[in-house]
Structures are given as C-alpha cells and as structure tokens.
Coordinates of C-alpha atoms and ligand atoms in Angstrom, one line a residue:
M1 CA -18.8 -65.4 -24.5
K2 CA -21.3 -65.7 -21.6
K3 CA -21.9 -62.7 -19.4
Y4 CA -22.8 -64.9 -16.4
S5 CA -21.6 -68.4 -15.4
L6 CA -24.3 -71.1 -15.6
L7 CA -24.4 -71.2 -11.8
Q8 CA -25.0 -67.5 -11.5
Q9 CA -27.8 -67.8 -14.0
E10 CA -29.4 -70.6 -11.9
R11 CA -28.8 -68.6 -8.6
Y12 CA -30.8 -65.7 -10.0
K13 CA -33.8 -68.0 -10.1
F14 CA -33.4 -69.1 -6.5
Q15 CA -36.2 -67.8 -4.2
P16 CA -34.9 -67.5 -0.7
N17 CA -37.1 -69.1 2.0
V18 CA -38.1 -67.0 5.0
P19 CA -39.5 -67.8 8.5
K20 CA -43.2 -68.4 8.4
D21 CA -43.9 -65.2 10.3
L22 CA -42.3 -63.1 7.6
I23 CA -44.5 -64.5 4.8
G24 CA -47.2 -62.3 3.2
D25 CA -48.1 -58.7 3.2
V26 CA -45.8 -56.6 5.4
S27 CA -48.8 -54.5 6.7
K28 CA -50.0 -57.7 8.4
I29 CA -46.8 -58.3 10.4
T30 CA -46.5 -56.6 13.7
I31 CA -44.2 -57.1 16.7
Q32 CA -44.6 -58.6 20.1
L33 CA -42.5 -56.9 22.7
G34 CA -40.9 -58.7 25.7
Q35 CA -39.6 -57.4 29.0
P36 CA -37.2 -54.4 29.1
T37 CA -33.6 -55.5 28.7
E38 CA -30.2 -54.7 30.3
S39 CA -26.7 -54.5 28.9
I40 CA -24.5 -57.5 29.7
S41 CA -22.6 -55.5 32.3
D42 CA -22.0 -51.9 33.5
Q43 CA -25.8 -51.3 33.3
S44 CA -26.1 -47.9 35.0
E45 CA -23.1 -46.3 33.2
I46 CA -24.4 -47.6 29.8
K47 CA -27.9 -46.4 30.6
G48 CA -26.5 -43.0 31.3
M49 CA -24.7 -42.9 28.0
L50 CA -27.7 -44.0 26.0
P51 CA -30.7 -42.4 27.8
K52 CA -33.0 -42.6 24.7
T53 CA -32.4 -46.1 23.4
Y54 CA -31.2 -48.1 26.4
G55 CA -33.2 -51.0 27.8
K56 CA -35.8 -51.4 25.1
P57 CA -37.6 -54.8 24.9
I58 CA -36.8 -57.7 22.7
A59 CA -39.1 -57.7 19.6
Q60 CA -40.5 -60.7 17.8
F61 CA -42.5 -60.6 14.6
I62 CA -46.0 -62.0 14.7
K63 CA -49.0 -61.8 12.5
G64 CA -51.1 -58.6 13.1
A65 CA -52.0 -55.3 11.5
N66 CA -49.4 -52.7 11.0
K67 CA -50.6 -50.0 8.6
A68 CA -47.4 -47.9 9.0
A69 CA -45.6 -50.5 6.9
N70 CA -47.5 -49.0 3.9
D71 CA -46.1 -45.5 4.5
K72 CA -43.9 -44.2 1.7
I73 CA -40.3 -43.8 3.1
N74 CA -36.7 -43.5 2.0
V75 CA -34.3 -45.9 3.6
G76 CA -30.5 -45.8 3.4
V77 CA -28.2 -48.9 3.5
V78 CA -24.5 -49.3 4.0
L79 CA -22.1 -52.2 3.9
S80 CA -19.3 -51.9 6.4
G81 CA -16.0 -53.8 6.8
G82 CA -14.9 -57.1 5.2
Q83 CA -17.0 -58.9 2.6
A84 CA -19.2 -61.8 3.8
P85 CA -21.3 -64.0 1.5
G86 CA -24.9 -63.0 1.5
G87 CA -24.5 -59.2 1.8
H88 CA -26.4 -58.7 -1.5
N89 CA -29.3 -60.8 -0.2
V90 CA -29.6 -58.6 2.9
I91 CA -30.0 -55.7 0.5
A92 CA -32.4 -57.7 -1.6
G93 CA -34.6 -58.7 1.4
L94 CA -34.6 -55.1 2.6
F95 CA -35.5 -53.8 -0.9
D96 CA -38.3 -56.4 -1.3
G97 CA -39.7 -55.5 2.2
I98 CA -39.7 -51.8 1.5
K99 CA -41.4 -52.3 -1.9
N100 CA -43.9 -54.7 -0.4
G101 CA -44.8 -51.9 1.9
N102 CA -45.1 -49.2 -0.7
K103 CA -43.9 -49.3 -4.3
E104 CA -43.0 -45.6 -4.1
S105 CA -40.6 -46.0 -1.2
K106 CA -36.9 -45.8 -2.1
L107 CA -33.8 -47.6 -1.0
W108 CA -30.5 -45.6 -1.2
G109 CA -27.2 -47.5 -1.1
F110 CA -24.3 -45.5 0.3
L111 CA -21.2 -46.1 -1.7
K112 CA -17.9 -47.7 -0.5
G113 CA -18.9 -48.1 3.1
P114 CA -19.6 -45.7 5.9
G115 CA -17.4 -43.1 4.2
G116 CA -20.2 -42.9 1.6
I117 CA -22.5 -41.4 4.2
L118 CA -20.0 -38.8 5.3
E119 CA -19.3 -37.9 1.6
N120 CA -23.0 -38.1 0.6
Q121 CA -22.3 -40.6 -2.1
A122 CA -25.3 -42.8 -2.8
M123 CA -27.2 -44.5 -5.5
E124 CA -30.8 -45.5 -5.7
I125 CA -31.2 -49.3 -5.7
T126 CA -33.8 -50.2 -8.3
N127 CA -35.4 -53.4 -9.4
E128 CA -33.1 -53.7 -12.4
I129 CA -30.0 -53.3 -10.2
I130 CA -31.0 -55.6 -7.4
D131 CA -32.0 -58.4 -9.8
Q132 CA -28.3 -58.5 -11.0
Y133 CA -27.2 -59.3 -7.5
R134 CA -29.7 -61.6 -5.9
N135 CA -28.1 -64.7 -4.4
T136 CA -24.6 -63.7 -5.5
G137 CA -21.5 -63.2 -3.3
G138 CA -19.4 -60.0 -2.8
F139 CA -20.4 -56.5 -1.8
D140 CA -19.9 -55.0 -5.2
I141 CA -23.4 -53.7 -5.6
I142 CA -22.5 -50.6 -3.5
G143 CA -19.0 -51.5 -2.2
S144 CA -17.8 -51.5 1.4
G145 CA -15.2 -49.7 3.5
R146 CA -13.7 -49.5 6.9
T147 CA -14.3 -45.8 7.8
K148 CA -15.5 -45.7 11.4
I149 CA -18.3 -43.3 12.2
E150 CA -17.9 -42.6 15.9
S151 CA -17.2 -39.0 16.6
E152 CA -19.9 -36.3 17.3
K153 CA -18.7 -34.4 14.2
Q154 CA -19.2 -37.5 12.0
F155 CA -22.6 -38.2 13.5
A156 CA -23.7 -34.6 12.8
Q157 CA -22.5 -34.9 9.2
C158 CA -24.4 -38.2 8.8
L159 CA -27.5 -36.6 10.2
K160 CA -27.2 -33.7 7.7
V161 CA -26.8 -36.1 4.8
C162 CA -29.8 -38.2 5.9
Q163 CA -32.0 -35.1 6.4
E164 CA -31.0 -33.7 3.0
R165 CA -32.0 -37.0 1.4
K166 CA -35.1 -37.3 3.5
I167 CA -33.9 -40.7 4.8
A168 CA -36.2 -42.0 7.5
A169 CA -34.0 -45.0 8.5
L170 CA -30.5 -46.2 8.0
V171 CA -29.5 -49.9 7.9
I172 CA -25.9 -50.7 8.8
I173 CA -24.7 -54.1 7.8
G174 CA -21.5 -54.7 9.7
G175 CA -19.6 -56.5 12.5
D176 CA -19.3 -55.7 16.2
D177 CA -17.6 -52.3 15.7
S178 CA -20.1 -51.1 13.1
N179 CA -23.1 -52.3 15.1
T180 CA -21.6 -50.6 18.2
N181 CA -21.5 -47.3 16.2
A182 CA -25.0 -48.0 14.8
A183 CA -26.3 -48.0 18.4
L184 CA -24.5 -44.7 19.2
M185 CA -25.9 -43.2 15.9
A186 CA -29.4 -44.4 16.8
E187 CA -29.1 -42.5 20.1
Y188 CA -27.8 -39.4 18.3
F189 CA -30.5 -39.6 15.6
A190 CA -33.4 -40.3 18.0
P191 CA -34.5 -36.7 18.6
H192 CA -34.6 -36.3 14.8
N193 CA -36.8 -39.3 14.3
I194 CA -34.4 -41.1 12.0
K195 CA -34.1 -44.8 12.8
V196 CA -30.9 -46.9 12.7
I197 CA -31.0 -50.7 12.5
G198 CA -28.0 -53.1 12.5
V199 CA -27.5 -56.4 10.7
P200 CA -24.9 -58.9 12.0
K201 CA -22.2 -59.5 9.4
T202 CA -18.8 -61.1 9.5
I203 CA -17.2 -64.4 8.3
D204 CA -15.3 -64.4 11.6
G205 CA -18.3 -65.5 13.5
D206 CA -17.5 -63.4 16.5
L207 CA -20.6 -61.3 16.6
K208 CA -23.0 -63.7 18.4
N209 CA -24.9 -64.4 21.6
E210 CA -28.1 -66.0 22.7
Y211 CA -30.1 -63.9 20.2
I212 CA -27.6 -63.6 17.3
E213 CA -26.9 -67.3 16.8
T214 CA -24.4 -66.6 14.1
S215 CA -23.3 -63.7 11.9
F216 CA -23.9 -64.1 8.2
G217 CA -21.2 -65.3 6.0
F218 CA -19.6 -67.7 8.5
D219 CA -21.6 -70.6 7.1
T220 CA -20.4 -70.1 3.5
A221 CA -16.9 -69.1 4.3
T222 CA -16.2 -72.1 6.5
K223 CA -17.8 -74.4 3.9
I224 CA -15.4 -73.1 1.3
Y225 CA -12.4 -73.3 3.5
S226 CA -13.4 -76.8 4.6
E227 CA -13.7 -77.9 1.0
L228 CA -10.2 -76.6 0.3
I229 CA -8.7 -78.1 3.5
G230 CA -10.3 -81.4 2.6
N231 CA -8.8 -81.3 -0.8
I232 CA -5.4 -80.5 0.6
A233 CA -5.8 -83.3 3.2
R234 CA -6.6 -85.8 0.4
D235 CA -3.6 -84.7 -1.5
A236 CA -1.4 -85.0 1.6
N237 CA -2.8 -88.5 2.3
S238 CA -2.0 -89.5 -1.3
A239 CA 1.5 -88.1 -1.6
K240 CA 2.4 -88.7 2.0
K241 CA 5.3 -86.3 1.9
Y242 CA 4.2 -82.9 3.2
W243 CA 3.0 -81.2 6.3
H244 CA 0.6 -78.4 5.2
F245 CA 0.3 -75.4 7.5
I246 CA -2.9 -73.6 6.6
K247 CA -3.6 -70.2 8.1
L248 CA -7.3 -69.3 8.2
M249 CA -8.9 -65.9 8.3
G250 CA -10.5 -64.6 11.4
R251 CA -9.1 -61.3 12.8
S252 CA -9.4 -62.3 16.5
A253 CA -11.5 -65.3 17.3
S254 CA -10.7 -68.9 16.2
H255 CA -14.3 -69.9 15.3
I256 CA -13.4 -70.4 11.6
C257 CA -10.5 -72.6 12.6
L258 CA -12.5 -74.7 15.0
E259 CA -15.4 -75.1 12.6
C260 CA -13.1 -76.2 9.8
Q261 CA -11.4 -78.6 12.1
L262 CA -14.7 -80.2 13.1
Q263 CA -15.7 -80.4 9.4
T264 CA -12.4 -81.9 8.2
Q265 CA -10.9 -83.7 11.2
V266 CA -7.4 -82.9 10.1
N267 CA -4.4 -83.4 12.5
Y268 CA -4.2 -80.3 14.5
A269 CA -6.0 -76.9 14.9
I270 CA -4.4 -74.3 17.1
I271 CA -7.1 -72.4 19.1
S272 CA -5.9 -68.9 20.0
E273 CA -8.3 -68.6 23.0
E274 CA -6.8 -71.8 24.5
I275 CA -3.2 -70.5 24.0
E276 CA -4.1 -67.3 25.8
K277 CA -5.9 -69.2 28.7
R278 CA -2.9 -71.5 29.2
Q279 CA -0.5 -68.7 28.6
K280 CA 1.5 -70.8 26.2
T281 CA 4.6 -69.2 24.7
L282 CA 5.5 -69.5 21.0
S283 CA 8.1 -72.1 21.8
Q284 CA 5.6 -74.2 23.8
I285 CA 3.2 -74.0 20.8
V286 CA 6.1 -75.2 18.6
S287 CA 6.9 -78.0 21.0
D288 CA 3.2 -79.3 20.9
L289 CA 3.4 -79.3 17.1
V290 CA 6.7 -81.1 17.1
D291 CA 5.3 -83.8 19.5
V292 CA 2.5 -84.5 17.0
I293 CA 4.9 -84.6 14.0
V294 CA 7.3 -86.9 15.8
E295 CA 4.6 -89.3 17.0
R296 CA 3.1 -89.5 13.5
S297 CA 6.6 -90.0 12.0
N298 CA 7.2 -92.9 14.4
K299 CA 4.2 -94.5 12.8
G300 CA 5.7 -93.9 9.3
E301 CA 3.4 -90.9 8.6
N302 CA 5.6 -88.0 7.6
F303 CA 2.7 -85.8 6.5
G304 CA -0.2 -84.0 8.1
I305 CA -2.3 -80.8 8.3
V306 CA -2.1 -78.0 10.8
L307 CA -4.7 -75.2 11.0
V308 CA -3.5 -71.9 12.2
P309 CA -6.0 -69.1 13.2
E310 CA -5.1 -65.7 11.7
G311 CA -5.3 -63.9 15.0
L312 CA -3.0 -66.3 16.8
I313 CA 0.0 -64.0 17.2
E314 CA -2.0 -61.6 19.3
F315 CA -3.0 -64.3 21.8
I316 CA 0.5 -65.5 22.5
P317 CA 1.4 -63.6 25.7
E318 CA 4.9 -62.4 24.7
M319 CA 3.7 -61.4 21.2
K320 CA 0.6 -59.6 22.5
N321 CA 2.9 -57.5 24.7
L322 CA 5.3 -56.9 21.8
I323 CA 2.4 -55.9 19.4
S324 CA 0.8 -53.6 21.9
E325 CA 4.2 -51.9 22.6
L326 CA 4.9 -51.6 18.8
N327 CA 1.4 -50.1 18.1
D328 CA 2.0 -47.4 20.8
L329 CA 5.6 -46.8 19.7
L330 CA 4.7 -46.4 16.0
A331 CA 1.7 -44.2 16.8
D332 CA 3.7 -41.9 19.1
H333 CA 6.7 -41.6 16.8
A334 CA 5.0 -42.0 13.4
S335 CA 6.7 -39.0 11.8
H336 CA 10.2 -40.1 13.0
F337 CA 9.6 -43.7 12.0
T338 CA 8.8 -42.7 8.4
T339 CA 12.3 -41.0 8.1
L340 CA 14.0 -44.4 8.7
R341 CA 14.7 -45.6 5.2
T342 CA 15.9 -49.2 5.5
F343 CA 14.6 -52.1 7.4
G344 CA 17.9 -52.3 9.3
E345 CA 17.5 -48.8 10.6
Q346 CA 13.9 -49.4 11.5
A347 CA 14.6 -52.6 13.4
S348 CA 17.5 -51.2 15.3
W349 CA 15.4 -48.0 16.3
V350 CA 12.5 -50.3 17.4
N351 CA 14.8 -52.5 19.4
K352 CA 16.3 -49.5 21.2
N353 CA 12.9 -48.1 22.1
L354 CA 11.0 -51.2 23.1
D355 CA 11.2 -52.4 26.7
K356 CA 13.5 -55.4 27.5
D357 CA 10.9 -58.2 27.1
A358 CA 9.3 -56.8 24.0
S359 CA 12.7 -56.2 22.5
Y360 CA 13.8 -59.7 23.2
A361 CA 10.6 -61.1 21.6
F362 CA 11.1 -58.9 18.6
S363 CA 14.8 -59.9 18.1
S364 CA 13.9 -63.6 18.4
L365 CA 11.7 -63.4 15.3
P366 CA 12.8 -64.0 11.8
A367 CA 13.5 -60.9 9.7
D368 CA 10.4 -61.4 7.5
I369 CA 8.1 -61.5 10.4
Q370 CA 9.8 -58.4 12.0
K371 CA 9.2 -56.6 8.7
Q372 CA 5.5 -57.6 8.7
L373 CA 5.1 -56.4 12.2
L374 CA 6.5 -53.0 11.2
M375 CA 4.2 -52.7 8.1
D376 CA 1.5 -50.0 7.8
R377 CA -1.1 -50.1 10.6
D378 CA -4.9 -50.4 9.9
P379 CA -7.1 -47.3 10.2
H380 CA -7.3 -48.0 14.0
G381 CA -3.5 -48.0 14.4
N382 CA -3.3 -51.8 14.9
V383 CA -1.0 -54.3 13.2
Q384 CA -2.8 -56.0 10.2
V385 CA -2.7 -59.6 11.4
S386 CA -3.8 -61.0 8.1
R387 CA -0.5 -59.9 6.7
I388 CA 1.6 -61.6 9.3
E389 CA 2.7 -65.0 8.0
T390 CA 2.3 -66.9 11.2
E391 CA 2.1 -70.2 9.3
K392 CA 5.6 -69.6 7.9
L393 CA 6.9 -68.6 11.3
L394 CA 5.6 -71.8 12.8
I395 CA 7.1 -73.9 10.0
E396 CA 10.5 -72.2 10.4
M397 CA 10.5 -72.8 14.1
V398 CA 9.2 -76.4 13.9
E399 CA 11.9 -77.2 11.2
S400 CA 14.7 -75.8 13.3
K401 CA 13.6 -77.8 16.4
L402 CA 13.3 -81.0 14.3
N403 CA 16.8 -80.4 12.8
Q404 CA 18.2 -80.0 16.3
M405 CA 16.5 -83.3 17.4
K406 CA 17.9 -85.0 14.3
N407 CA 21.4 -83.9 15.3
E408 CA 20.7 -85.3 18.8
G409 CA 19.3 -88.5 17.3
T410 CA 15.8 -88.1 18.8
F411 CA 14.1 -87.6 15.4
K412 CA 14.6 -90.0 12.6
G413 CA 11.8 -89.0 10.3
K414 CA 11.4 -86.5 7.5
F415 CA 9.7 -83.1 7.5
S416 CA 8.8 -81.2 4.3
S417 CA 6.3 -78.5 4.4
Q418 CA 3.9 -76.3 2.4
H419 CA 2.1 -73.2 3.6
H420 CA -1.3 -71.7 2.6
F421 CA -3.5 -68.8 3.6
L422 CA -7.2 -69.2 3.1
G423 CA -9.2 -66.0 3.5
Y424 CA -10.3 -64.0 0.5
E425 CA -11.3 -67.3 -1.2
G426 CA -14.3 -67.5 1.1
R427 CA -15.4 -64.0 1.7
S428 CA -17.2 -63.3 -1.6
A429 CA -18.4 -66.8 -2.7
F430 CA -22.0 -67.4 -3.8
P431 CA -23.8 -67.7 -0.4
S432 CA -24.8 -71.1 0.6
N433 CA -28.5 -71.8 0.8
F434 CA -28.3 -71.2 4.5
D435 CA -26.7 -67.8 4.1
A436 CA -28.9 -66.9 1.1
N437 CA -32.1 -67.6 3.2
Y438 CA -30.6 -66.1 6.4
C439 CA -29.4 -62.9 4.8
Y440 CA -32.7 -62.3 2.8
S441 CA -34.6 -62.8 6.1
L442 CA -32.3 -60.4 7.9
G443 CA -32.8 -57.7 5.3
Y444 CA -36.6 -58.3 5.4
S445 CA -36.5 -58.1 9.2
A446 CA -34.5 -54.8 9.1
F447 CA -37.4 -53.3 7.1
L448 CA -40.0 -54.7 9.5
L449 CA -38.2 -53.3 12.5
I450 CA -38.2 -49.9 10.9
A451 CA -41.9 -50.3 9.9
N452 CA -42.7 -51.1 13.5
G453 CA -41.0 -47.9 14.7
L454 CA -37.9 -49.4 16.3
T455 CA -34.4 -47.9 16.4
G456 CA -31.1 -49.0 17.9
Y457 CA -32.0 -52.6 17.2
I458 CA -30.0 -55.4 15.5
C459 CA -31.9 -58.0 13.5
S460 CA -32.1 -61.3 15.3
I461 CA -33.1 -64.6 13.8
R462 CA -33.1 -67.7 16.0
N463 CA -33.7 -71.4 15.8
L464 CA -31.3 -71.5 12.9
H465 CA -30.6 -75.2 13.4
K466 CA -34.2 -75.9 12.3
P467 CA -35.7 -75.7 8.8
V468 CA -36.2 -72.0 7.7
E469 CA -40.0 -72.0 8.2
Q470 CA -39.3 -72.5 11.9
W471 CA -36.8 -69.7 12.4
I472 CA -37.9 -67.0 14.8
A473 CA -37.4 -63.5 13.5
G474 CA -37.3 -60.2 15.3
G475 CA -34.8 -57.8 16.8
V476 CA -32.9 -57.0 20.0
P477 CA -31.7 -53.6 21.2
I478 CA -28.0 -53.3 20.5
S479 CA -27.5 -51.8 24.0
M480 CA -28.2 -55.3 25.3
L481 CA -25.0 -56.6 23.8
F482 CA -22.9 -53.8 25.3
N483 CA -20.2 -53.8 28.0
L484 CA -17.7 -51.0 28.8
E485 CA -14.2 -51.3 27.4
K486 CA -11.3 -48.9 27.5
R487 CA -10.7 -47.3 24.1
H488 CA -8.0 -44.5 23.9
G489 CA -8.0 -44.3 27.7
K490 CA -11.8 -43.8 28.0
N491 CA -14.6 -46.1 28.9
K492 CA -16.8 -46.8 25.9
P493 CA -19.9 -48.9 25.4
V494 CA -19.0 -51.6 22.9
I495 CA -20.4 -54.9 21.8
K496 CA -18.5 -57.7 23.5
K497 CA -16.6 -59.8 20.9
A498 CA -17.6 -63.5 21.2
L499 CA -14.4 -65.5 21.3
V500 CA -14.4 -69.3 21.2
D501 CA -16.0 -70.5 24.5
L502 CA -13.6 -72.9 26.1
V503 CA -16.4 -74.6 28.0
G504 CA -18.7 -74.7 25.0
K505 CA -19.6 -77.8 23.2
P506 CA -17.8 -77.1 19.8
Y507 CA -14.5 -76.7 21.6
K508 CA -15.1 -79.6 24.0
T509 CA -16.0 -81.8 21.1
Y510 CA -12.7 -81.1 19.4
L511 CA -10.8 -81.6 22.7
E512 CA -12.3 -85.1 23.1
K513 CA -11.0 -86.0 19.6
R514 CA -7.9 -84.0 19.5
Y515 CA -5.3 -86.7 20.3
S516 CA -6.9 -89.3 18.1
W517 CA -7.2 -86.9 15.1
A518 CA -3.6 -85.7 15.6
I519 CA -2.1 -89.1 15.6
N520 CA -4.3 -91.0 13.2
T521 CA -5.4 -90.0 9.7
S522 CA -9.1 -89.5 10.1
Y523 CA -9.7 -86.9 7.5
V524 CA -13.2 -86.1 6.2
Y525 CA -13.6 -84.5 2.8
P526 CA -16.6 -82.1 2.8
G527 CA -16.4 -81.3 -0.9
A528 CA -17.9 -78.2 -2.6
I529 CA -20.9 -76.3 -1.3
Q530 CA -24.1 -77.9 -2.9
Y531 CA -26.8 -75.5 -3.9
Y532 CA -29.1 -78.0 -5.4
G533 CA -29.8 -81.6 -4.4
P534 CA -30.8 -83.4 -1.2
D535 CA -31.8 -81.2 1.7
S536 CA -29.5 -82.9 4.1
I537 CA -26.5 -81.7 2.0
C538 CA -27.7 -78.3 0.8
N539 CA -29.3 -76.9 3.9
Q540 CA -27.2 -78.2 6.8
P541 CA -26.0 -75.5 9.1
T542 CA -22.4 -75.4 10.5
I543 CA -21.3 -77.9 13.1
T544 CA -20.7 -75.1 15.5
L545 CA -24.3 -74.0 15.3
Q546 CA -25.6 -77.5 15.7
L547 CA -23.4 -78.3 18.7
E548 CA -24.1 -74.9 20.4
H549 CA -27.8 -75.7 20.0
E550 CA -27.4 -79.0 21.8
E551 CA -25.9 -77.3 24.8
Ligands
FBP601 P1 -15.0 -57.9 9.3 O1 -14.8 -58.1 10.7 O2 -15.1 -56.5 8.8 O3 -16.2 -58.7 8.8 O4 -13.8 -58.5 8.4 C1 -13.2 -59.7 8.8 C2 -12.0 -60.1 8.0 O5 -12.4 -60.9 6.9 C3 -11.0 -60.8 8.9 O6 -11.2 -62.1 8.9 C4 -9.7 -60.3 8.3 O7 -8.7 -60.2 9.3 C5 -10.0 -59.0 7.8 O8 -11.4 -59.0 7.4 C6 -9.2 -58.6 6.6 O9 -9.6 -57.5 6.0 P2 -8.9 -56.6 5.0 O10 -8.8 -57.3 3.7 O11 -9.6 -55.3 4.9 O12 -7.5 -56.4 5.5

C-alpha cells in the first residue's frame, strides 16, 4: 500500500511562488515605512490602551540591507481556531525564512493551539518534519485549538514560557479574535523585547480590509464547496425532482455563501447581512423561498438549489434576541440547568424563564431545533451555530407553507427536498495554488517582519488579483484594524469583523442576477480544484476578490 496519495507526492514537489520583493537572501530585504496609522475608530481610547504599539506605520518589504536577518533566533508559532487550507505552508514559509537567515535559528511549534503555550507544550520543527507537510491541507503538523489567551494571568504565563524557551518572537496564525489577542500580547511583551506577529487565517473570509484583501483558506474552501454545489446542481438538473437546501460554513458572515453563489449561479442564496438589514423574520424568509419554488414550479421545474449561510439564525431579529437571552440564561443558571434531566423539563424551564417574545420564538420552533439551541455552548458561552440545522428548519417551514397552499389550491406543483451541510469537507483540503503561494508568502513575511524589528503587526499581502510576482508584501499594525466593542460589559479593543458589504460589488453583482438565477436554470459547474494545467484555471482568485478589486 502507498503511504501517500499520488497527488500528495506531486504536491511535495510544488515550489510556491512569492512576490518579487521576497525573492533572494533575507538579509537583503528591508522595510519601507509609511505614515503613522490610526485605529478605525475610538482612536484616543485605543491609543491609551496600547501605548507601546499603537499607531505604528504600515511596512512594505523592499530590497535593501538588513543584517539583523542573519541573527540566530528562536521563534514560536501557534495555530489557532478552525482549520483553513494552507496553514502548513504558512509554517513552511516561516521556517524557510528563518533558516534562510541563519541555519542555527530554531522554530518551535506550540501544540494543540494557544493552550500549548500556556501548558508549555512545543516541538521543534525540523527540515524532516516540515517536508512532510509542504503544500498539504490540515493543521495536523502541530494541531490547533480554541483556547483564548486574553487575561493578564495568561499573558504572564505565556511570557514565562517564551522566556524559558528563549523565544524572541511568536507568530500567531488565527482569525479576528486570535489576532486581537496577538496585538494585546505584543503590547504586554513589548518591554521584554519579545515580538508578536499575526497571520490572517479563516475560511470564513471575515478578517479583511484594505490591507488584508482576504484571509487564507477562503479561496480553497469556496472552490471545494462550489465544486460540490455544482455537482449537486447537475444532479438536480438531471433528476428534476429535488430541492436541495445546502448549509455552508461561515460562523457569522455570508462571504462563503455569496462566493459559492457567484461561482455556481444556483437558484437562491440567503445572505444573512441582508436579512438583518431588512429585519426579515423567519416567516418572511420562508415566504421568499416559497415564491421562488412556486414560480419555478409554474414553469414545470420542481427542483432547485438553495444556499443557506451557517450563521443565518443569529441574523434573524427574533432569533438573535432568543439566542442572546438563552446564552445569558444558561450562563447565569448553568448549575441548575444541568440538573434538568429530560428535554421536556429543560424546554419548559427555559420557556418559563425567557421573556415573552423570546419564549414565543422558542416555542414556535420544531423540537429538534429547540434541542440544538440548548446544546453545550462554545468556550465563549455562545451557541454553536454549526450544530443548528437551519437548512432542515427552512425545509420544514417551506413544506408546511406549500402544503397549506396546496389545500387552498394555490400550489399545484411538487416539493421534495434533500438537505446538506458543507463545512469540514473544505477546511483541510490541499490548498489551491493561490492559497499555497499566499500562505507561504505570509509565513515568509512573518519572519521578515520579525527580522525588521516589528511587533504587533499582521502580515499583509496585497494586489492578490494579479500574478504572484506582482503581489505587494509587508505588514500593518493590528491596532489599525481595531474598534471598541463591549465584551462582558467592558469596552475592549477588537478587530472589526468584516461582514458582507451590502453596497459592495460582489453582493450587488448577485442582486442584479438574483431574479434571473432564481427562476431560470443557469447553473455553472466549476468542477474540482486544478493544481496543474492552464494558468487561467489553476491560478484564478475568487470572484469576490476580483470584483472587490474592480470597485
Ligand atoms: P475560525 O474562525 O477559527 O477560522 O473557524 C471558522 C469555522 O470553520 C466556522 O466556519 C465554523 O463555524 C467553525 O469554524 C466551526 O468550528 P468547530 O468545528 O470548532 O465547531
């Protein structure tokens, strides 16, 4: 039997491309600094909270001498949160950058996520180890975890561990929360001369702005989902008997859903941000779906595809209120709640203790969904949206409305459904060429930011719609992405989550086509990710990235 698939063997040979300014000896790459920066809002409060790291300039790599890159150093790296294709290449780029600087320098990987720093669990990443993981998916090289490092006590413990291991810089590969904490850690570590650099990761695509054009993993994950959606669409168009409701991962924002819709042009994509803006209730969402189903049925097409974003439930006003009440109620009475043995007991206790509107919303839901809303919370005390079967809830409600219409004689068609959830299928795939190049370049940039003496920065690579050689690499201070948000009753500096922009070109492009795609069958079948072959197929970025660039 083979140890590796044929594709994996080929991917080991793939040499990621990097922007032209990153090519060559690292001691000949320096930085050009721009003007001082400001946070996106609440400038004076945030400056007061981050006196040592706030307001630093944007950095761009350029050719020039930097002897410090040859210093022997120890660097730590940690993967935080959900898997995203390309994480291994970030570590490979970081490793190669470090070794290019000085062969004696060491890279330590903290195990199983940020918890590994607190518990001082780490392994040295060597040539032999990294070579097993180049251009592969997953985070299994060192594992990941969702422990949040945010308290003073935790920072002190991390500092102790880094000092014991003589770690001069820590690279945190994570989403908006992890990068927020990276900036706070950078501030805490600054007097001890330990640097902290962040790398933007998440398939959800919601860590982005002018300087972070996309988070890594979004490209591969949306290509995988679009392939699968395209395959289902072709099946639907062949059998012509099912409506497929496909829930797509994405904790809050609907970027994945929108990108997949643009790639596949299926009948309908619900965009959570629009639901919130228009304050649509669950029954209005169902009515919109029913309208599409009836109109297609009138044309003899009793089949179709609906994309449902994972985070939808929290954007529907009455559900948002219900979830927030439930989160508080279960947090405040956790010990009593665990004494309630049956679902019946739990549901009736919850109903009694919720306010009138929330209780009404709760009771109007099917029992399965009620159970899912009462399941274990995530480490932050929030409901785990990926475990709520919104796609099934919508099917049930659509079906009941259509049955009612059938009885009234206003619907004469057929409605049979299938449901799917696409999430984990895309998070650990072999990174697309885009993600393989992007991630390697991000890791390499992380080392260069360290070698140029910066801390509290996140790697930034721009011009991503262009060929790799023309990408522009550097870093931006994380404080620049901050605004103040209330967390546990206190104002905290946090990276603002980038939701789908309802005046942005990707969404507007969908709006222009929405009716036509809903009613007609205009499916596009993207097929599998291509790693080898014509450039136009192998290296194209997401439609979101292309349209955003046109703006
Ligand atoms: P990150 O934000 O950590 O990158 O994770 C994103 C994600 O893939 C979401 O899309 C999803 O809701 C969540 O992880 C599921 O994570 P888990 O498997 O830990 O519940």
